[in-house]
CSV table of C-alpha atoms in Angstrom, one decimal:
chain,number,residue,atom,x,y,z
F,1,MET,CA,11.3,35.4,-26.3
F,2,SER,CA,13.2,38.7,-26.5
F,3,LEU,CA,16.8,39.1,-25.4
F,4,THR,CA,15.7,41.3,-22.5
F,5,ASP,CA,13.3,38.6,-21.3
F,6,SER,CA,15.9,35.9,-21.4
F,7,LEU,CA,18.4,38.0,-19.5
F,8,THR,CA,15.7,38.8,-16.9
F,9,GLN,CA,15.0,35.1,-16.3
F,10,ALA,CA,18.6,33.9,-16.3
F,11,ALA,CA,20.7,34.0,-13.2
F,12,PRO,CA,23.7,36.3,-13.5
F,13,ARG,CA,27.2,35.0,-13.6
F,14,ILE,CA,28.9,36.1,-10.3
F,15,ALA,CA,32.6,36.3,-9.9
F,16,VAL,CA,34.2,36.8,-6.5
F,17,LEU,CA,37.6,38.5,-7.0
F,18,VAL,CA,40.2,38.0,-4.2
F,19,PRO,CA,43.6,39.7,-4.6
F,20,CYS,CA,46.1,38.0,-2.3
F,21,TYR,CA,49.6,38.4,-1.0
F,22,ASN,CA,50.8,36.1,1.7
F,23,GLU,CA,47.4,35.2,3.1
F,24,GLU,CA,47.8,31.5,3.8
F,25,ALA,CA,46.4,32.0,7.3
F,26,SER,CA,43.0,33.3,6.1
F,27,ILE,CA,42.5,32.4,2.4
F,28,GLU,CA,40.8,29.0,3.1
F,29,ALA,CA,38.2,30.7,5.3
F,30,VAL,CA,37.6,33.4,2.7
F,31,VAL,CA,37.0,30.9,-0.1
F,32,ARG,CA,34.8,28.7,2.1
F,33,ASP,CA,32.7,31.5,3.4
F,34,PHE,CA,32.0,33.2,0.1
F,35,LYS,CA,31.2,29.9,-1.6
F,36,ALA,CA,28.6,29.4,1.1
F,37,ALA,CA,27.3,33.0,0.8
F,38,LEU,CA,27.1,32.9,-3.0
F,39,PRO,CA,26.8,29.2,-4.0
F,40,THR,CA,26.5,30.0,-7.7
F,41,SER,CA,29.6,32.2,-7.9
F,42,THR,CA,33.1,31.4,-9.1
F,43,ILE,CA,35.8,32.3,-6.7
F,44,TYR,CA,39.0,33.7,-8.3
F,45,VAL,CA,42.1,34.1,-6.2
F,46,TYR,CA,44.9,36.1,-7.8
F,47,ASP,CA,48.2,35.4,-6.1
F,48,ASN,CA,50.5,38.5,-6.2
F,49,ASN,CA,53.9,36.9,-5.7
F,50,SER,CA,53.1,35.3,-2.4
F,51,LYS,CA,56.0,33.6,-0.5
F,52,ASP,CA,53.8,31.2,1.4
F,53,ARG,CA,51.2,28.5,0.5
F,54,THR,CA,48.4,30.9,-0.4
F,55,SER,CA,47.9,29.5,-3.9
F,56,GLU,CA,47.9,25.8,-2.8
F,57,ILE,CA,45.4,26.4,0.0
F,58,ALA,CA,43.1,28.5,-2.2
F,59,SER,CA,43.1,25.9,-4.9
F,60,ALA,CA,42.4,23.1,-2.4
F,61,ALA,CA,39.5,25.1,-1.0
F,62,GLY,CA,37.9,25.2,-4.5
F,63,ALA,CA,39.0,28.6,-5.9
F,64,VAL,CA,40.3,29.3,-9.4
F,65,VAL,CA,43.9,30.4,-8.8
F,66,ARG,CA,45.8,32.7,-11.1
F,67,ARG,CA,49.0,34.7,-10.7
F,68,GLU,CA,49.9,38.4,-11.3
F,69,PRO,CA,53.6,39.1,-11.3
F,70,LEU,CA,53.4,42.9,-11.1
F,71,GLN,CA,53.4,43.8,-7.4
F,72,GLY,CA,50.6,45.9,-6.0
F,73,LYS,CA,46.8,45.6,-5.5
F,74,GLY,CA,46.1,48.0,-8.4
F,75,ASN,CA,48.0,45.8,-10.8
F,76,VAL,CA,46.1,42.8,-9.6
F,77,VAL,CA,42.7,44.5,-10.0
F,78,ARG,CA,43.7,45.6,-13.5
F,79,ARG,CA,44.4,42.0,-14.5
F,80,MET,CA,41.2,40.7,-12.8
F,81,PHE,CA,39.0,43.2,-14.5
F,82,ALA,CA,40.6,42.4,-17.9
F,83,ASP,CA,40.6,38.6,-17.7
F,84,ILE,CA,37.3,37.7,-15.9
F,85,GLU,CA,34.0,37.7,-17.7
F,86,ALA,CA,30.9,37.9,-15.5
F,87,ASP,CA,27.7,39.9,-14.9
F,88,VAL,CA,28.4,40.8,-11.2
F,89,TYR,CA,31.8,41.2,-9.7
F,90,VAL,CA,32.3,40.9,-5.9
F,91,MET,CA,35.8,42.2,-4.9
F,92,VAL,CA,37.1,41.4,-1.4
F,93,ASP,CA,40.4,41.2,0.3
F,94,GLY,CA,41.9,37.8,1.2
F,95,ASP,CA,42.5,38.6,4.9
F,96,ASP,CA,39.2,37.3,6.2
F,97,THR,CA,38.2,40.6,7.8
F,98,TYR,CA,35.1,41.2,5.8
F,99,HIS,CA,31.7,39.6,6.4
F,100,ALA,CA,31.0,37.0,3.8
F,101,PRO,CA,27.2,36.6,4.6
F,102,SER,CA,26.7,40.3,3.7
F,103,ALA,CA,27.7,39.5,0.1
F,104,SER,CA,24.2,38.5,-0.8
F,105,LYS,CA,22.9,41.9,0.5
F,106,LEU,CA,25.4,43.8,-1.6
F,107,VAL,CA,24.6,41.8,-4.7
F,108,ALA,CA,20.8,42.1,-4.1
F,109,LYS,CA,21.1,45.8,-3.8
F,110,LEU,CA,23.1,46.1,-7.0
F,111,LEU,CA,20.6,44.0,-9.0
F,112,ASP,CA,17.4,45.3,-7.5
F,113,GLU,CA,18.3,49.0,-7.7
F,114,LYS,CA,20.2,48.6,-11.1
F,115,LEU,CA,23.4,50.1,-9.6
F,116,ASP,CA,26.9,50.0,-10.9
F,117,MET,CA,28.8,49.8,-7.6
F,118,VAL,CA,27.8,48.9,-4.0
F,119,ASN,CA,30.3,49.8,-1.3
F,120,GLY,CA,30.6,47.7,1.8
F,121,ALA,CA,31.0,50.3,4.5
F,122,ARG,CA,32.8,48.8,7.5
F,123,VAL,CA,31.2,48.8,10.9
F,124,THR,CA,33.6,47.7,13.7
F,125,ASP,CA,34.7,48.3,17.3
F,126,TRP,CA,37.4,51.0,17.4
F,127,GLU,CA,39.8,48.5,18.9
F,128,THR,CA,39.7,46.3,15.9
F,129,TYR,CA,40.6,49.0,13.4
F,130,ARG,CA,44.1,50.5,13.8
F,131,ALA,CA,44.1,54.1,14.9
F,132,GLY,CA,46.3,55.3,12.1
F,133,HIS,CA,44.2,53.6,9.5
F,134,ARG,CA,41.0,54.9,11.0
F,135,LEU,CA,42.2,58.5,11.1
F,136,GLY,CA,43.6,58.2,7.6
F,137,ASN,CA,40.4,56.8,6.2
F,138,VAL,CA,38.3,59.6,7.8
F,139,MET,CA,40.7,62.3,6.5
F,140,LEU,CA,40.9,60.9,3.0
F,141,THR,CA,37.2,60.2,2.7
F,142,THR,CA,36.5,63.8,3.8
F,143,LEU,CA,38.9,65.2,1.3
F,144,VAL,CA,37.4,63.2,-1.6
F,145,THR,CA,33.9,64.2,-0.4
F,146,MET,CA,34.8,67.9,-0.4
F,147,VAL,CA,36.1,67.8,-4.0
F,148,PHE,CA,34.0,65.2,-5.7
F,149,GLY,CA,30.8,64.9,-3.6
F,150,LYS,CA,29.6,62.8,-0.7
F,151,ARG,CA,28.2,59.4,-1.8
F,152,THR,CA,30.2,57.0,0.4
F,153,ASP,CA,31.2,56.9,4.0
F,154,ASP,CA,34.1,54.5,3.6
F,155,LEU,CA,36.5,55.4,0.8
F,156,LEU,CA,39.1,52.7,1.5
F,157,SER,CA,36.8,49.7,1.9
F,158,GLY,CA,38.1,46.6,0.1
F,159,TYR,CA,34.6,45.1,-0.1
F,160,ARG,CA,32.7,46.2,-3.2
F,161,VAL,CA,30.3,44.8,-5.8
F,162,PHE,CA,30.4,46.0,-9.4
F,163,SER,CA,28.3,45.7,-12.5
F,164,ARG,CA,29.8,44.5,-15.7
F,165,ARG,CA,29.4,48.0,-17.1
F,166,PHE,CA,31.6,49.4,-14.4
F,167,VAL,CA,34.3,46.8,-14.7
F,168,LYS,CA,34.7,46.9,-18.5
F,169,SER,CA,34.6,50.7,-18.7
F,170,PHE,CA,37.1,51.4,-15.9
F,171,PRO,CA,40.6,52.2,-17.0
F,172,VAL,CA,42.7,51.1,-14.0
F,173,LEU,CA,45.8,53.3,-13.7
F,174,ALA,CA,46.8,52.8,-10.0
F,175,GLY,CA,49.3,50.2,-9.1
F,176,GLY,CA,48.9,49.9,-5.3
F,177,PHE,CA,46.3,50.4,-2.5
F,178,GLU,CA,45.3,53.7,-4.0
F,179,ILE,CA,43.1,51.7,-6.4
F,180,GLU,CA,40.3,52.1,-3.9
F,181,THR,CA,40.3,55.9,-4.3
F,182,GLU,CA,40.5,55.6,-8.1
F,183,LEU,CA,37.4,53.3,-8.1
F,184,VAL,CA,35.3,55.7,-6.1
F,185,VAL,CA,36.4,58.9,-8.0
F,186,HIS,CA,35.8,57.2,-11.3
F,187,ALA,CA,32.2,56.3,-10.3
F,188,LEU,CA,31.6,59.8,-9.0
F,189,GLU,CA,33.0,61.6,-12.1
F,190,MET,CA,30.9,59.3,-14.3
F,191,SER,CA,27.8,60.0,-12.3
F,192,MET,CA,27.2,56.2,-12.0
F,193,PRO,CA,24.4,55.0,-9.7
F,194,LEU,CA,26.0,53.9,-6.5
F,195,GLY,CA,24.9,52.3,-3.2
F,196,GLU,CA,26.3,51.4,0.1
F,197,VAL,CA,25.6,48.7,2.7
F,198,GLU,CA,27.0,48.6,6.2
F,199,THR,CA,28.9,45.3,6.9
F,200,PRO,CA,30.6,44.0,10.0
F,201,TYR,CA,34.4,44.2,10.0
F,202,LYS,CA,36.6,42.0,12.2
F,203,ASP,CA,40.2,41.6,13.1
F,204,ARG,CA,42.7,39.5,11.1
F,205,ALA,CA,43.1,35.8,11.8
F,206,PRO,CA,46.2,34.8,13.9
F,207,GLY,CA,49.2,34.7,11.7
F,208,SER,CA,47.8,37.2,9.1
F,209,VAL,CA,49.7,40.5,8.8
F,210,SER,CA,48.4,43.7,7.2
F,211,LYS,CA,50.2,44.7,4.1
F,212,LEU,CA,48.9,48.3,4.3
F,213,SER,CA,51.5,50.8,5.7
F,214,THR,CA,49.8,53.7,7.5
F,215,PHE,CA,52.3,56.4,6.3
F,216,ARG,CA,53.7,55.0,3.1
F,217,ASP,CA,50.4,53.9,1.6
F,218,GLY,CA,48.6,56.9,3.2
F,219,PHE,CA,50.9,59.3,1.3
F,220,ARG,CA,50.4,57.3,-1.9
F,221,ILE,CA,46.7,57.5,-1.6
F,222,LEU,CA,46.9,61.3,-0.8
F,223,TRP,CA,49.2,61.7,-3.9
F,224,MET,CA,46.6,59.8,-6.0
F,225,ILE,CA,43.8,62.1,-4.7
F,226,GLY,CA,46.0,65.1,-5.7
F,227,LYS,CA,46.5,63.6,-9.2
F,228,LEU,CA,42.8,62.9,-9.6
F,229,ILE,CA,41.9,66.4,-8.6
F,230,LYS,CA,44.4,67.8,-11.1
F,231,GLU,CA,43.1,65.5,-13.9
F,232,GLU,CA,39.4,65.7,-13.2
F,233,ARG,CA,39.2,69.3,-11.9
F,234,PRO,CA,41.9,71.1,-13.9
F,235,MET,CA,40.1,74.4,-14.1
F,236,GLN,CA,39.8,74.6,-10.3
F,237,SER,CA,43.4,73.3,-9.7
F,238,PHE,CA,45.2,75.6,-12.2
F,239,GLY,CA,42.7,78.4,-11.4
F,240,LEU,CA,43.6,78.3,-7.7
F,241,VAL,CA,47.3,78.5,-8.7
F,242,ALA,CA,46.6,81.4,-11.0
F,243,VAL,CA,44.8,83.3,-8.2
F,244,LEU,CA,47.6,82.7,-5.7
F,245,LEU,CA,50.3,83.9,-8.2
F,246,ALA,CA,48.2,86.9,-9.1
F,247,VAL,CA,47.7,87.9,-5.4
F,248,ILE,CA,51.4,87.6,-4.7
F,249,SER,CA,52.2,89.6,-7.8
F,250,VAL,CA,49.8,92.4,-6.7
F,251,ILE,CA,51.2,92.4,-3.1
F,252,ILE,CA,54.7,92.8,-4.5
F,253,THR,CA,53.6,95.5,-7.0
F,254,VAL,CA,51.7,97.8,-4.7
F,255,PRO,CA,54.8,99.2,-2.9
F,256,LEU,CA,56.4,99.8,-6.4
F,257,PHE,CA,53.5,101.8,-7.6
F,258,ILE,CA,53.5,103.9,-4.4
F,259,THR,CA,57.2,104.6,-4.8
F,260,TYR,CA,56.7,105.5,-8.5
F,261,TYR,CA,53.8,107.8,-7.7
F,262,GLU,CA,55.8,109.6,-5.0
F,263,THR,CA,59.2,109.8,-6.8
F,264,GLY,CA,58.6,108.9,-10.4
F,265,LEU,CA,61.3,106.2,-10.1
F,266,VAL,CA,61.4,102.4,-9.9
F,267,PRO,CA,64.4,101.8,-7.7
F,268,ARG,CA,63.7,98.1,-7.0
F,269,PHE,CA,63.9,96.9,-10.6
F,270,PRO,CA,64.4,93.2,-9.8
F,271,THR,CA,61.2,93.3,-7.7
F,272,ALA,CA,59.3,94.7,-10.7
F,273,VAL,CA,60.7,91.9,-12.9
F,274,LEU,CA,59.6,89.4,-10.3
F,275,ALA,CA,56.1,90.8,-10.1
F,276,THR,CA,55.8,90.9,-13.9
F,277,GLY,CA,57.0,87.2,-14.1
F,278,LEU,CA,54.4,86.1,-11.4
F,279,GLY,CA,51.7,87.9,-13.3
F,280,LEU,CA,52.6,86.2,-16.6
F,281,LEU,CA,52.8,82.8,-14.8
F,282,SER,CA,49.3,83.5,-13.3
F,283,PHE,CA,47.8,84.0,-16.8
F,284,LEU,CA,49.7,81.0,-18.1
F,285,SER,CA,48.3,78.8,-15.3
F,286,LEU,CA,44.8,80.1,-16.1
F,287,THR,CA,45.3,79.3,-19.8
F,288,CYS,CA,46.5,75.8,-18.9
F,289,GLY,CA,43.4,75.3,-16.8
F,290,LEU,CA,41.0,76.4,-19.6
F,291,ILE,CA,42.7,74.1,-22.1
F,292,LEU,CA,42.9,71.1,-19.8
F,293,ASP,CA,39.3,71.5,-18.7
F,294,THR,CA,38.3,71.1,-22.4
F,295,VAL,CA,40.5,68.0,-22.7
F,296,THR,CA,39.0,66.5,-19.5
F,297,ARG,CA,35.5,67.1,-20.7
F,298,GLY,CA,36.4,65.2,-23.9
F,299,ARG,CA,37.9,62.3,-22.0
F,300,ARG,CA,34.9,62.1,-19.8
F,301,GLU,CA,32.6,62.0,-22.8
F,302,MET,CA,34.6,59.2,-24.3
F,303,LYS,CA,34.5,57.2,-21.1
F,304,ARG,CA,30.8,57.7,-20.9
F,305,LEU,CA,30.3,56.5,-24.5
F,306,ARG,CA,32.3,53.4,-23.7
F,307,TYR,CA,30.2,52.8,-20.6
F,308,LEU,CA,27.0,53.2,-22.6
F,309,GLN,CA,28.2,50.6,-25.2
F,310,ILE,CA,28.0,47.8,-22.6
F,311,PRO,CA,24.5,46.4,-22.2
F,312,ALA,CA,22.9,46.4,-18.8
F,313,PRO,CA,21.2,43.0,-18.3
F,314,ASP,CA,18.1,43.2,-16.3
F,315,PHE,CA,18.6,40.6,-13.5
F,316,ASP,CA,16.7,40.4,-10.3
F,317,SER,CA,17.9,39.0,-6.9
F,318,GLY,CA,15.3,36.2,-6.6
F,319,PHE,CA,18.0,33.5,-7.1
F,320,LEU,CA,19.7,34.6,-3.9
F,321,LYS,CA,16.7,33.5,-1.7
């Protein structure tokens, strides 16, 4: 029997990853529901310095509990992706707002269509989803769509399924909630096969409080998008700056040329120096864009080669039925 045939017949190892911070009111239900939805999976709960009984309750419910002292969801995801070995990774928040029975649909789509990431797009009543979060999600998703392409309708969903190739080739850099943006942009820039499944979304359980700040985390996510645009689209970013500086330089220079043509003099010498400086900065910005574009292409090729080094086992979803 060939290696490919043996991988096809074997059931994949499924790991459910649950980053948690003070979720004692909901973590038992999350562990219970996902064990029922994916009976062959292992549930990993990573406690991110909780001040309540999250760890004890999760352990009693049957989860494998580990701790990550660096605060922030991105730090937890980095640790989970590094430590856990599996074929399929299901990542979900520990607040019991995501629909556990949909997990089998997400996993089946990943396996049957040979995808690297399946996003759980939230479907909810408007009253359930805070207005600020809803508006921020729409705005940020639209911004990423405009720059990197439209392949998801819910950028900030915390419910996703990944292949091993994705997890082990993804260099996690974000430290907080902006990790969701980094995940999507990485997949888009690497041209990975992606999918999306609509899943119900409900309100938090009584006693569970959202850790996401509308403004603080919203600005952090926006800052992360700006950094990713600079790093992944340097020619466009620095090229735009170059154009703006060149336009300002020309606008300042035109009156000087008119005066010089009429009188043969340049009476506003400081303005001429400013225009010259802006012109030089414009060319410098364009040069930076050209150099960084070459660097970015090299980085992308290296990430792609790392991705291709990881085998893609050929599982099917028959074990879920």
